[in-house]
Tab-separated table of C-alpha atoms and ligand atoms in Angstrom:
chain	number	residue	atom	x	y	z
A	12	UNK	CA	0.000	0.000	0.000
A	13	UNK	CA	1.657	3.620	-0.757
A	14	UNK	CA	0.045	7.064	-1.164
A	15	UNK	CA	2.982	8.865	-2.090
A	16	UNK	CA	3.358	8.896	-5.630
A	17	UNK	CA	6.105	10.809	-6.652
A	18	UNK	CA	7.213	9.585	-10.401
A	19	UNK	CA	4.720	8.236	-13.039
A	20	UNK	CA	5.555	4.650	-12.518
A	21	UNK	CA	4.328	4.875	-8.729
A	22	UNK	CA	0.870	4.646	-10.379
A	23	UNK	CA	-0.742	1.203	-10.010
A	24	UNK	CA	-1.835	2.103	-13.969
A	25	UNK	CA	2.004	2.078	-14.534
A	26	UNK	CA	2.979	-0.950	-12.342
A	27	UNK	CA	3.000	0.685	-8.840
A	28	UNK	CA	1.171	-0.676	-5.301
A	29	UNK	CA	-2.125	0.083	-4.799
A	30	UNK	CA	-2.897	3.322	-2.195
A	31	UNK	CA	-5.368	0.892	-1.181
A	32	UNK	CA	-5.506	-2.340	-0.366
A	33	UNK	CA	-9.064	-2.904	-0.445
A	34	UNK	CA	-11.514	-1.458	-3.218
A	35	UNK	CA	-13.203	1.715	-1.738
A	36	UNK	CA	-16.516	2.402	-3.111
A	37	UNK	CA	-18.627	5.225	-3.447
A	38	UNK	CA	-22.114	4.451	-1.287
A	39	UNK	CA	-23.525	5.272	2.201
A	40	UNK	CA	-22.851	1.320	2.742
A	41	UNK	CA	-24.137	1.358	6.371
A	42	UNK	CA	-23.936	-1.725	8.218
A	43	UNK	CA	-24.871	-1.700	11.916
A	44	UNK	CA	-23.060	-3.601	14.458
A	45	UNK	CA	-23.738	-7.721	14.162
A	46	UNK	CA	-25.061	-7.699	18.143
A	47	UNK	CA	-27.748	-5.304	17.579
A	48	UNK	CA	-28.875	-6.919	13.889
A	49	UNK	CA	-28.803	-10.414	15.392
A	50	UNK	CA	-31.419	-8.913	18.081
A	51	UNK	CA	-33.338	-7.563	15.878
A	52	UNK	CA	-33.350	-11.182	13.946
A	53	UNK	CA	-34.754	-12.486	16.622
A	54	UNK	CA	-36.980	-10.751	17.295
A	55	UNK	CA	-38.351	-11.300	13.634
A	56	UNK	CA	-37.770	-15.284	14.439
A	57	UNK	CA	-39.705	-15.223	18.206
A	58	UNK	CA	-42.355	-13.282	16.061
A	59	UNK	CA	-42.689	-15.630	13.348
A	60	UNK	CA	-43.667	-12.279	10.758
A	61	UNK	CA	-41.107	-11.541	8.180
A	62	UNK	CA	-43.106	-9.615	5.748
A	63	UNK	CA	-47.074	-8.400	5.274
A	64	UNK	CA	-46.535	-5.443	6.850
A	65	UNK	CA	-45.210	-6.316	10.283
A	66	UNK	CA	-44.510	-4.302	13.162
A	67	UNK	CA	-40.996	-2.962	12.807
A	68	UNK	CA	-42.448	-2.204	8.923
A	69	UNK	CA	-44.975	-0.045	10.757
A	70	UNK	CA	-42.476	1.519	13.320
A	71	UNK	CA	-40.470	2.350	10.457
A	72	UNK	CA	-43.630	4.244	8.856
A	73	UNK	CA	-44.188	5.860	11.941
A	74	UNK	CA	-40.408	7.211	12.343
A	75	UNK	CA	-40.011	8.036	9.086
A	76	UNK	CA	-43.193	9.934	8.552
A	77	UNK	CA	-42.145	11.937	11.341
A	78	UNK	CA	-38.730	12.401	9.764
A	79	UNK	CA	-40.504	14.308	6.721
A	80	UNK	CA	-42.792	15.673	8.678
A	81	UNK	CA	-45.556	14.182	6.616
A	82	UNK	CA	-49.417	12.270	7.282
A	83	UNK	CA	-48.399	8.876	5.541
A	84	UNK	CA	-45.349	7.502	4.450
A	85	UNK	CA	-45.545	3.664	2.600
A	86	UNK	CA	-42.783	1.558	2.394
A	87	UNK	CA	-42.638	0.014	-0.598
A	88	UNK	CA	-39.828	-2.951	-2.274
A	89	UNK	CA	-37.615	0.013	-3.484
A	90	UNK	CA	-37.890	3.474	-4.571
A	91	UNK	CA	-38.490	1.931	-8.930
A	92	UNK	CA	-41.412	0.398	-7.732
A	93	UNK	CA	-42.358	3.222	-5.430
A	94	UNK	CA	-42.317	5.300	-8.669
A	95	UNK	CA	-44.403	3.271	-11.079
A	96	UNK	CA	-46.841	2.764	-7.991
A	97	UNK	CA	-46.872	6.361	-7.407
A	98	UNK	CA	-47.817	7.036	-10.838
A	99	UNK	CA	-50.582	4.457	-10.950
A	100	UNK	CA	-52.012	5.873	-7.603
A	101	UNK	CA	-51.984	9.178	-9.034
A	102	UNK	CA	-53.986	7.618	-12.439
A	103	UNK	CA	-51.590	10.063	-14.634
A	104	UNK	CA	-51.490	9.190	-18.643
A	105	UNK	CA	-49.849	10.559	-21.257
A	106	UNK	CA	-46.721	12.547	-20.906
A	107	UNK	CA	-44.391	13.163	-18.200
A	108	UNK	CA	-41.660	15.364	-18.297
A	109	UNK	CA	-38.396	13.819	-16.130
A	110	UNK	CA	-34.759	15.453	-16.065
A	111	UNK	CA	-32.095	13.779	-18.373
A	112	UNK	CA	-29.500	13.915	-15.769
A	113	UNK	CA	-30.558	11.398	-13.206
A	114	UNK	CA	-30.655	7.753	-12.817
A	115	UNK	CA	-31.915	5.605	-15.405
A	116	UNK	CA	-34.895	4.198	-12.973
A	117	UNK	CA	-36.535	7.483	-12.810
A	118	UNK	CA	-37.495	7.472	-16.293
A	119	UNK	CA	-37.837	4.123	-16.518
A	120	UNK	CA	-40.118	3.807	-13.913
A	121	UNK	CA	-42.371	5.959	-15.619
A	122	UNK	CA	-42.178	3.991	-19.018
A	123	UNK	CA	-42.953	0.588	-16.220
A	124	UNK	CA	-46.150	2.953	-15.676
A	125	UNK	CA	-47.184	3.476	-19.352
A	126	UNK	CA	-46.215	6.903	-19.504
A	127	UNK	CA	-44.435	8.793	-22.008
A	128	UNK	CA	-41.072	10.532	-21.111
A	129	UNK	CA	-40.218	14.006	-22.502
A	130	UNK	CA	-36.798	14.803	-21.171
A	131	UNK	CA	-35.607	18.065	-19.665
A	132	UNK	CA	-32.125	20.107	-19.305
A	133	UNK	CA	-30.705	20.644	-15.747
A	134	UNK	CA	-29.326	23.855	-14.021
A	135	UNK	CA	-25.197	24.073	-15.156
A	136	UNK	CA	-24.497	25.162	-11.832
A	137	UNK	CA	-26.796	22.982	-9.539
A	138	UNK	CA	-27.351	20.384	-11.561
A	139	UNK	CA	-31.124	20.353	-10.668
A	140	UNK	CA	-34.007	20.636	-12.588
A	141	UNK	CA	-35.342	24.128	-12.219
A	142	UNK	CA	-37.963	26.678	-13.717
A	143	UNK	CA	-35.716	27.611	-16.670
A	144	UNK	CA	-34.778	24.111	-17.398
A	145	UNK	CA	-38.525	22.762	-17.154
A	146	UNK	CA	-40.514	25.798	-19.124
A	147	UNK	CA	-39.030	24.902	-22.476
A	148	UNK	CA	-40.432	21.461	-22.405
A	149	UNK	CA	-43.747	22.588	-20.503
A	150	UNK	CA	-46.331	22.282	-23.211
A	151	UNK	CA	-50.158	21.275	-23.307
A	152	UNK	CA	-49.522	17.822	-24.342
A	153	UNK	CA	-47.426	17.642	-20.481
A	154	UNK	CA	-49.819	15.749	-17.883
A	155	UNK	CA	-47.004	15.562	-15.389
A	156	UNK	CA	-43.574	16.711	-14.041
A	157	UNK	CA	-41.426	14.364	-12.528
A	158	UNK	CA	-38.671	16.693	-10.606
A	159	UNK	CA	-35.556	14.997	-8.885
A	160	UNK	CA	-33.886	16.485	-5.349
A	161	UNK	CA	-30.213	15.627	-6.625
A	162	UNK	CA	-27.516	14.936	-4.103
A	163	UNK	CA	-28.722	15.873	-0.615
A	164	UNK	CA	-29.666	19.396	-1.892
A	165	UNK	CA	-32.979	19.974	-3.398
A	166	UNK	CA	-34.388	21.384	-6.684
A	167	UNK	CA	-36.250	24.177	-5.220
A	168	UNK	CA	-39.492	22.412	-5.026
A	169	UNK	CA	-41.341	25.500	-4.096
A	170	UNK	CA	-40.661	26.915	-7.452
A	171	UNK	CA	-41.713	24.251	-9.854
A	172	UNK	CA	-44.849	23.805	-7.344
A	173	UNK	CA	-45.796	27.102	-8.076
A	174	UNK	CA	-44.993	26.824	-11.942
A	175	UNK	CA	-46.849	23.372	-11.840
A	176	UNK	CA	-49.584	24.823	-10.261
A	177	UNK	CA	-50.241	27.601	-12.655
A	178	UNK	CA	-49.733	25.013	-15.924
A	179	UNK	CA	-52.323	22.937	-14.086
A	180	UNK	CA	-49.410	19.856	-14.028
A	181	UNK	CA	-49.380	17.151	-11.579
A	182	UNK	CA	-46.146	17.284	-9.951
A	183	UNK	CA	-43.948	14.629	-7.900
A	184	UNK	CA	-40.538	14.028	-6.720
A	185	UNK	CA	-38.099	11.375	-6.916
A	186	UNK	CA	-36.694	11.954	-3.567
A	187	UNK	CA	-34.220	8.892	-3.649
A	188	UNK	CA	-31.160	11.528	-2.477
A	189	UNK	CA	-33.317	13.056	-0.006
A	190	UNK	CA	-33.468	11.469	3.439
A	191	UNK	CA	-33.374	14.138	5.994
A	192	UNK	CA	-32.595	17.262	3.556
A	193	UNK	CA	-34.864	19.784	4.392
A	194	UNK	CA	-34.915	23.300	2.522
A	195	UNK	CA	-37.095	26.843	4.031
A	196	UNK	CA	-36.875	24.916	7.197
A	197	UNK	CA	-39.298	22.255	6.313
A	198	UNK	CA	-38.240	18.228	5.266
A	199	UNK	CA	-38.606	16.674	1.787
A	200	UNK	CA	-41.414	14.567	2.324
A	201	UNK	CA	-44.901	16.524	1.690
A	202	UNK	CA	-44.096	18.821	-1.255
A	203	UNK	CA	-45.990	18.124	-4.775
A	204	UNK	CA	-48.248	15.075	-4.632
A	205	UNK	CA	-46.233	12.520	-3.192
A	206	UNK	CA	-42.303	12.111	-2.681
A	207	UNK	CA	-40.519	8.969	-3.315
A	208	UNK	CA	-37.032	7.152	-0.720
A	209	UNK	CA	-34.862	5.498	-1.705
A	210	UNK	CA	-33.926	3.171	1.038
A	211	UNK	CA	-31.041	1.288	-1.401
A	212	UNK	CA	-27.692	0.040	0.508
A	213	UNK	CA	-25.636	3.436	-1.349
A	214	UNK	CA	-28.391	5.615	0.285
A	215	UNK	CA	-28.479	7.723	3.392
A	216	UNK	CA	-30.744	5.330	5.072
A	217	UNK	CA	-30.382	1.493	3.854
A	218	UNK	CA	-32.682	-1.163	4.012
A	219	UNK	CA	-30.486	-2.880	2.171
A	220	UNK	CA	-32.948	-2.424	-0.969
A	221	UNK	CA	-36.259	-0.399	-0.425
A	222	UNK	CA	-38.188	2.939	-0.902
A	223	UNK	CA	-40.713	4.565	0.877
A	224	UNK	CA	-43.752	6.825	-0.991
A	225	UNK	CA	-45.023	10.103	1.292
A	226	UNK	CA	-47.799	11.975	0.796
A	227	UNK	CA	-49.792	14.454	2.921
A	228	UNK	CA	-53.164	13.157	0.866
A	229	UNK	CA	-54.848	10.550	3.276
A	230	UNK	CA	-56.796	9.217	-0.318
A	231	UNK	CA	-53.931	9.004	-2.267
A	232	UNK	CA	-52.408	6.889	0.448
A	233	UNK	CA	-54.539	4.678	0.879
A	234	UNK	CA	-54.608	3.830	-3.142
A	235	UNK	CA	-50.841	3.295	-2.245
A	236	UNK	CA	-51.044	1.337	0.282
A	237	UNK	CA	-53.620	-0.916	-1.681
A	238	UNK	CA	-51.536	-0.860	-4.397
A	239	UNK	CA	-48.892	-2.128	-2.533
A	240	UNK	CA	-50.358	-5.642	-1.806
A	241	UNK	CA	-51.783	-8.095	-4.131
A	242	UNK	CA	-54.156	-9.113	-1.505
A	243	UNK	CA	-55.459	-5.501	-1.080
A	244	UNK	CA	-54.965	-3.287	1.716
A	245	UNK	CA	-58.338	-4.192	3.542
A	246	UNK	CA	-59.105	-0.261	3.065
A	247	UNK	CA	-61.343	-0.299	0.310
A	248	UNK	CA	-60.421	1.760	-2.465
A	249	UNK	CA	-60.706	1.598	-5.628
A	250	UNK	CA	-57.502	1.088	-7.815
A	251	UNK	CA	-56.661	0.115	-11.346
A	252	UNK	CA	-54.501	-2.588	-10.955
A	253	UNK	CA	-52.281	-3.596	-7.776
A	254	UNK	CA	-48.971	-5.609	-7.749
A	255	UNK	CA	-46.556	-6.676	-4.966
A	256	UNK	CA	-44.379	-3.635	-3.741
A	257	UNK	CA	-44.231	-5.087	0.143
A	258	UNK	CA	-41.186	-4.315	2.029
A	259	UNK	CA	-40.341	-7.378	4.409
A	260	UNK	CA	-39.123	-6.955	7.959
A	261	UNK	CA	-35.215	-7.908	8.075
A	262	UNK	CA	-35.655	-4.675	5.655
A	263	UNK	CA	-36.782	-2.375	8.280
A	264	UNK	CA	-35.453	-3.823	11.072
A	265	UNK	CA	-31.782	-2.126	8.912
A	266	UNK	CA	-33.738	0.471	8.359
A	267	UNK	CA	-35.016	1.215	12.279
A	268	UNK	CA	-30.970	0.566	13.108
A	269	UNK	CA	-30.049	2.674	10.689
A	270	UNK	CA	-32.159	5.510	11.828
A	271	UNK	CA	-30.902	5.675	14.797
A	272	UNK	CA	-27.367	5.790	13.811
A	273	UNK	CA	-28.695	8.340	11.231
A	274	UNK	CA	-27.384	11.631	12.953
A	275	UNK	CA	-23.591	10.146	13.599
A	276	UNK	CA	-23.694	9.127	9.505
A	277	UNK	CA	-24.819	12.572	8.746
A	278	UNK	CA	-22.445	14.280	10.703
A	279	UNK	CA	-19.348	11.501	9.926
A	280	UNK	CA	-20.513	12.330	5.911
A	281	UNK	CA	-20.530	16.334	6.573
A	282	UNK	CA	-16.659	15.906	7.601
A	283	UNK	CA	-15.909	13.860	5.060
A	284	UNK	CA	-17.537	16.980	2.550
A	285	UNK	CA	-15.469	19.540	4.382
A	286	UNK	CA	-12.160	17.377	4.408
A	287	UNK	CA	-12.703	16.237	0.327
A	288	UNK	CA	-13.242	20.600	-0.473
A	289	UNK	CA	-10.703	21.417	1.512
A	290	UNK	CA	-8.382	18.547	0.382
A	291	UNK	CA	-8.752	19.224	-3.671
A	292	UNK	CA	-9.050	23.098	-3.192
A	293	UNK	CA	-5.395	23.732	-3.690
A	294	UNK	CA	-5.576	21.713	-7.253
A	295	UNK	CA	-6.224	23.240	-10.466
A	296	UNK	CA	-9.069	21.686	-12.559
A	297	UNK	CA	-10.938	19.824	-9.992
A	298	UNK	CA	-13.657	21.461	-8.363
A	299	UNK	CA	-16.598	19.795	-5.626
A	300	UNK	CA	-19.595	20.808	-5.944
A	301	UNK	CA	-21.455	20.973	-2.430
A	302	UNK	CA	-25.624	20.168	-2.901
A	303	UNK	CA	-27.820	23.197	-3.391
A	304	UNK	CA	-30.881	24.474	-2.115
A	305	UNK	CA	-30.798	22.621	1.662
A	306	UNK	CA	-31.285	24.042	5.025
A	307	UNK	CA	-28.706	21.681	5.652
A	308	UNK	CA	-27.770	18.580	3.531
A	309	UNK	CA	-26.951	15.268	4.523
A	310	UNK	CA	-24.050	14.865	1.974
A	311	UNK	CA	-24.684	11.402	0.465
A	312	UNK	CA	-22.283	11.978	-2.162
A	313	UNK	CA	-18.917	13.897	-3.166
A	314	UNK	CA	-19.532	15.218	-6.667
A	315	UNK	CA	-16.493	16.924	-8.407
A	316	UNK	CA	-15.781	18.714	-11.580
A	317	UNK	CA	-12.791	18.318	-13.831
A	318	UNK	CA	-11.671	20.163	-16.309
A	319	UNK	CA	-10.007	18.374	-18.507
A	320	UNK	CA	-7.518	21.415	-19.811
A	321	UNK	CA	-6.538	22.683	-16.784
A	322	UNK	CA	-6.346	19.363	-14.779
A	323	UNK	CA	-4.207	17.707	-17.463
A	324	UNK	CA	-6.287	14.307	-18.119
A	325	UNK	CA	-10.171	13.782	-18.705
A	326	UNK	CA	-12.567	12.246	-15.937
A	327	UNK	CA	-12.351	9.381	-17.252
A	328	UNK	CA	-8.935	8.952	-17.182
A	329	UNK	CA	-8.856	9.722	-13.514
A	330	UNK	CA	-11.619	7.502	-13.170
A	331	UNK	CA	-9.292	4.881	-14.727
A	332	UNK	CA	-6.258	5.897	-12.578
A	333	UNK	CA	-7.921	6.031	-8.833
A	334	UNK	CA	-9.541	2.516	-9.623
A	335	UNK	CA	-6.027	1.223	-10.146
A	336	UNK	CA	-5.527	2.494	-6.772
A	337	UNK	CA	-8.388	0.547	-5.662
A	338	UNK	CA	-10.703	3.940	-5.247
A	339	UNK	CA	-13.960	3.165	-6.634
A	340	UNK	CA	-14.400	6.459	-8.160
A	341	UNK	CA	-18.187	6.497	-10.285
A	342	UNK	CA	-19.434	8.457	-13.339
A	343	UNK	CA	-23.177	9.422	-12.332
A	344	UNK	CA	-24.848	9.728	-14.482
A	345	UNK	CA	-23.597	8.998	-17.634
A	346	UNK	CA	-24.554	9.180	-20.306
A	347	UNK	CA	-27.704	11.286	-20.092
A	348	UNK	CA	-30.812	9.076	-19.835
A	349	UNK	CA	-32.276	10.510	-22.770
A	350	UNK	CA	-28.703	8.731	-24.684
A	351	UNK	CA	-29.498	5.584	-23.008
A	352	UNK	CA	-32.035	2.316	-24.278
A	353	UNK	CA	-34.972	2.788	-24.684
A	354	UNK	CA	-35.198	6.315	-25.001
A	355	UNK	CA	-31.944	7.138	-27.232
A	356	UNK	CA	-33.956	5.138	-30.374
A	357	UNK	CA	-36.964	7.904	-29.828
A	358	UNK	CA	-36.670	9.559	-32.964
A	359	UNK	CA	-37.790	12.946	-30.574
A	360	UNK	CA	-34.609	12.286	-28.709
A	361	UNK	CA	-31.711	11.512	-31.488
A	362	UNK	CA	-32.121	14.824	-32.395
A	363	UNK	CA	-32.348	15.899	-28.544
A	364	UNK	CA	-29.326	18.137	-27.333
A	365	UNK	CA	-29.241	18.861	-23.768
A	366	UNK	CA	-25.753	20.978	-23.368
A	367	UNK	CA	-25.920	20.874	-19.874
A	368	UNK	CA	-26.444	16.953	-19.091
A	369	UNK	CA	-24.393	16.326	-21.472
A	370	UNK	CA	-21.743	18.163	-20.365
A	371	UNK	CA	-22.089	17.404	-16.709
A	372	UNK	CA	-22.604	13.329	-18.053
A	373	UNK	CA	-18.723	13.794	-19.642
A	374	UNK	CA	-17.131	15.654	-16.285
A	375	UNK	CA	-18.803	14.963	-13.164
A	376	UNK	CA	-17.083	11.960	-10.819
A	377	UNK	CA	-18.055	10.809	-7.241
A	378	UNK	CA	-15.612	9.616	-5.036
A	379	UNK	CA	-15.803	7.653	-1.997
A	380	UNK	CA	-17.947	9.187	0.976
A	381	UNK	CA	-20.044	7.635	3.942
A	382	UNK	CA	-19.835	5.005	7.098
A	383	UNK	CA	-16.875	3.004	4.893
A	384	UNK	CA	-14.759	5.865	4.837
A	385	UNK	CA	-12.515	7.561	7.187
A	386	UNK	CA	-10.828	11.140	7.489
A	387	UNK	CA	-7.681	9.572	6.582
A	388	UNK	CA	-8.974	7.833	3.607
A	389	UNK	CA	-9.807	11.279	2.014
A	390	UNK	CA	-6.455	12.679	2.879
A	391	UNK	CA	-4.927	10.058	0.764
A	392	UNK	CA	-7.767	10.356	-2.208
A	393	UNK	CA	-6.686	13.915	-1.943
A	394	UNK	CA	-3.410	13.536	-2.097
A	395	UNK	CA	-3.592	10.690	-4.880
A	396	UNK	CA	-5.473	13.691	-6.889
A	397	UNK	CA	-3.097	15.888	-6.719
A	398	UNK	CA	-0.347	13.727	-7.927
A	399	UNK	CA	-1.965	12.454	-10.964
A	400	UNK	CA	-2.497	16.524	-11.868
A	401	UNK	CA	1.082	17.537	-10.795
A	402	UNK	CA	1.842	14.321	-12.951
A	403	UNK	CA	-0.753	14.204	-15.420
A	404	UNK	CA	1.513	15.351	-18.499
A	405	UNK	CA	3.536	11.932	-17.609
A	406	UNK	CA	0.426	9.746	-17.062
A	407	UNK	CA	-1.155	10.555	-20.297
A	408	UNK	CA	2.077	10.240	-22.392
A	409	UNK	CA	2.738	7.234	-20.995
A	410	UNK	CA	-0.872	5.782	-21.039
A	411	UNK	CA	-1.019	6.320	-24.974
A	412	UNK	CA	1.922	4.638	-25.565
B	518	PLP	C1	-32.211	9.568	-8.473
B	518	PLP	C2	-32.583	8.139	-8.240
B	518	PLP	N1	-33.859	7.753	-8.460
B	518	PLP	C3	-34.263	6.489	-8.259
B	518	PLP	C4	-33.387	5.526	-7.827
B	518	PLP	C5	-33.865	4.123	-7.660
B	518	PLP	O1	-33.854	3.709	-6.343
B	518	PLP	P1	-33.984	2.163	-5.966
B	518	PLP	O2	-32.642	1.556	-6.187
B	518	PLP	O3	-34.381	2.157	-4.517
B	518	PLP	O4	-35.023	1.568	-6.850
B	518	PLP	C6	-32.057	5.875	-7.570
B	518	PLP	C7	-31.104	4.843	-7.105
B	518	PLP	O5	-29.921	4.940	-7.182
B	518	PLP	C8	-31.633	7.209	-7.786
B	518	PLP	O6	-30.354	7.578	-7.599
């Protein structure tokens, strides 16, 4: 294992040792400790009730509904199937307008629903869907407006509620990025019709897979929660179609753990931020961008910039270089979703140019933050950044030949 990489050759890429010698990947990756998950096994065994909505699934709805500060929050499978179902609950048809720059699911959830995507830009600097970014696409033929809170920061859902509003446009929010961010003092949770978790093993609260779907609107709710079960949620309300979007209880019992180890993961991801900004300030060509329009984020991710010019080798060369070093650095999201099957075949989107995703698609890379990683971990990320720029005339050279 060495950090200090002083000629080219020090590189793993160029037959050097590792700076780490285990992979380090980008992720929340929360595990509790095994004593308190084996209790909470047990108590799922003495019970005998591992899924149908058992009681630590409904302590979890409790906790986290108080956590957004909203009437009803469903746990649902994961936050895909909390999408389609969210759609189907709120009977939309037609077209829905989702950013390009997000994950692939959030689209393709709504094509799972029968909807028809219509892709819009994102903010250059916040990476967020905004106003601006939405109105271009905004036209009569719209039913809906999917919006994404990117990051742990938020896309300002106050002002696409109000454009929404006056477009008469159903809007909802993947909210995958945004347990506990809260923004003019209130949490993500109750804003547009309903708000979708992501409760994946990456996220700021794991379940190990699973999603949860909030909404202030006792009706819609209950269609949810109907939705939800295949046998019907015994409230009787009328829905379409329902499916199986259950969420078992070894899921919430990682969930209920994880919550309450969810302000020491907040705070152990906030120093990770400050270290990571403060680390790759001094270097030319690499920026981080902190998450936008929070009170207060939770920091789920490190997101940097690089310039390819001024940093002296392309993302995806450093990309290339820190996984050599075992540093699981990722390239979300690339390409833009509107580039990706089946949407990139959509003779509306060949000809579709979104400057902004696709710029942000060909320089944006995430490296390793959350309960994995340590203070000293980021010092030598840092420090493994800076070489390959101090280096990066060497590196390349030497790459291509
Ligand atoms: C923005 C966004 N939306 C939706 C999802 C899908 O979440 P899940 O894996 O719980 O289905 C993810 C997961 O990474 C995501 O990042």
């Amino acid at each position: 294992m060495s950090t200090l990489k002083r000629v080219p050759t020090d590189f793993a890429v160029l037959g050097g040792t590792p700076a780490f010698d285990h992979p380090l990947p980008v992720g929340q990756l929360y595990f509790p400790s095994w004593e308190r998950y084996e209790e909470a096994m047990r108590g799922i065994f003495e019970r005998g009730w591992f899924t149908n909505h058992g009681p630590l699934a409904q302590e979890l709805e409790r906790r986290f509904a108080e956590l957004a500060d909203v009437r009803n929050a469903i746990t649902v499978t994961n936050a895909t199937l909390g999408l389609v179902m969210g759609a189907k609950a709120l009977g939309l048809t037609g077209r829905v307008v989702v950013p390009s720059f997000t994950f692939v699911a959030t689209a393709q959830a709504m094509t799972w629903a029968g909807l028809e995507v219509v892709f819009a830009d994102v903010d250059r600097e916040t990476h967020q869907l905004t106003p601006a970014t939405l109105a271009p696409v905004l036209d009569d033929d719209v039913s809906a407006v999917l919006a994404v809170n990117l990051w742990g920061g938020t896309c300002g859902p106050d002002a696409l509620e109000e454009l929404c509003a006056e477009r008469g446009v159903t809007l909802f929010f993947d909210s995958a990025h945004g347990t506990g961010v809260s923004v003019g003092g209130r949490p993500l949770g109750g804003r547009g019709a309903l708000e979708v978790f992501s409760f994946h093993a990456t996220k700021t609260l794991s379940a190990t897979e699973g999603g949860c779907v909030c909404t202030d609107d006792d009706e819609l709710a209950s269609r949810l929660r109907n939705i939800r079960s295949s046998y019907g949620a015994g409230a009787p309300v009328a829905v379409e179609v329902t499916g199986n979007g259950r969420f078992s209880e070894a899921q919430a019992a990682i969930a209920l753990l994880n919550l309450d180890d969810l302000p020491a993961n907040v705070a152990n991801n906030a120093r990770l931020h400050t270290a990571y900004t403060e680390g790759l300030a001094g270097i030319d060509g690499i920026r981080v961008v902190a998450p936008t329009g929070a009170d207060e984020s939770t920091y789920p991710y490190l997101v940097a910039e690089v310039d390819e010019t001024t940093f002296g080798m392309s993302r995806d060369a450093l990309v290339g270089l820190l996984a050599a070093e075992n540093v699981i650095a990722r390239r979300y999201f690339r390409p833009g979703v509107h580039r990706l099957p089946p949407y990139r075949d959509d003779p509306r989107n060949v000809a579709l140019h979104l400057p902004t995703t696709e710029h942000l698609a060909r320089t944006l890379v995430q490296l390793p933050i959350g309960a994995l990683v340590d203070l000293g971990s980021v010092e030598r990320i840092c420090t493994l950044v800076g070489a390959a720029h101090r280096l990066s005339g060497h590196l390349v050279a030497r790459e291509a030949a």
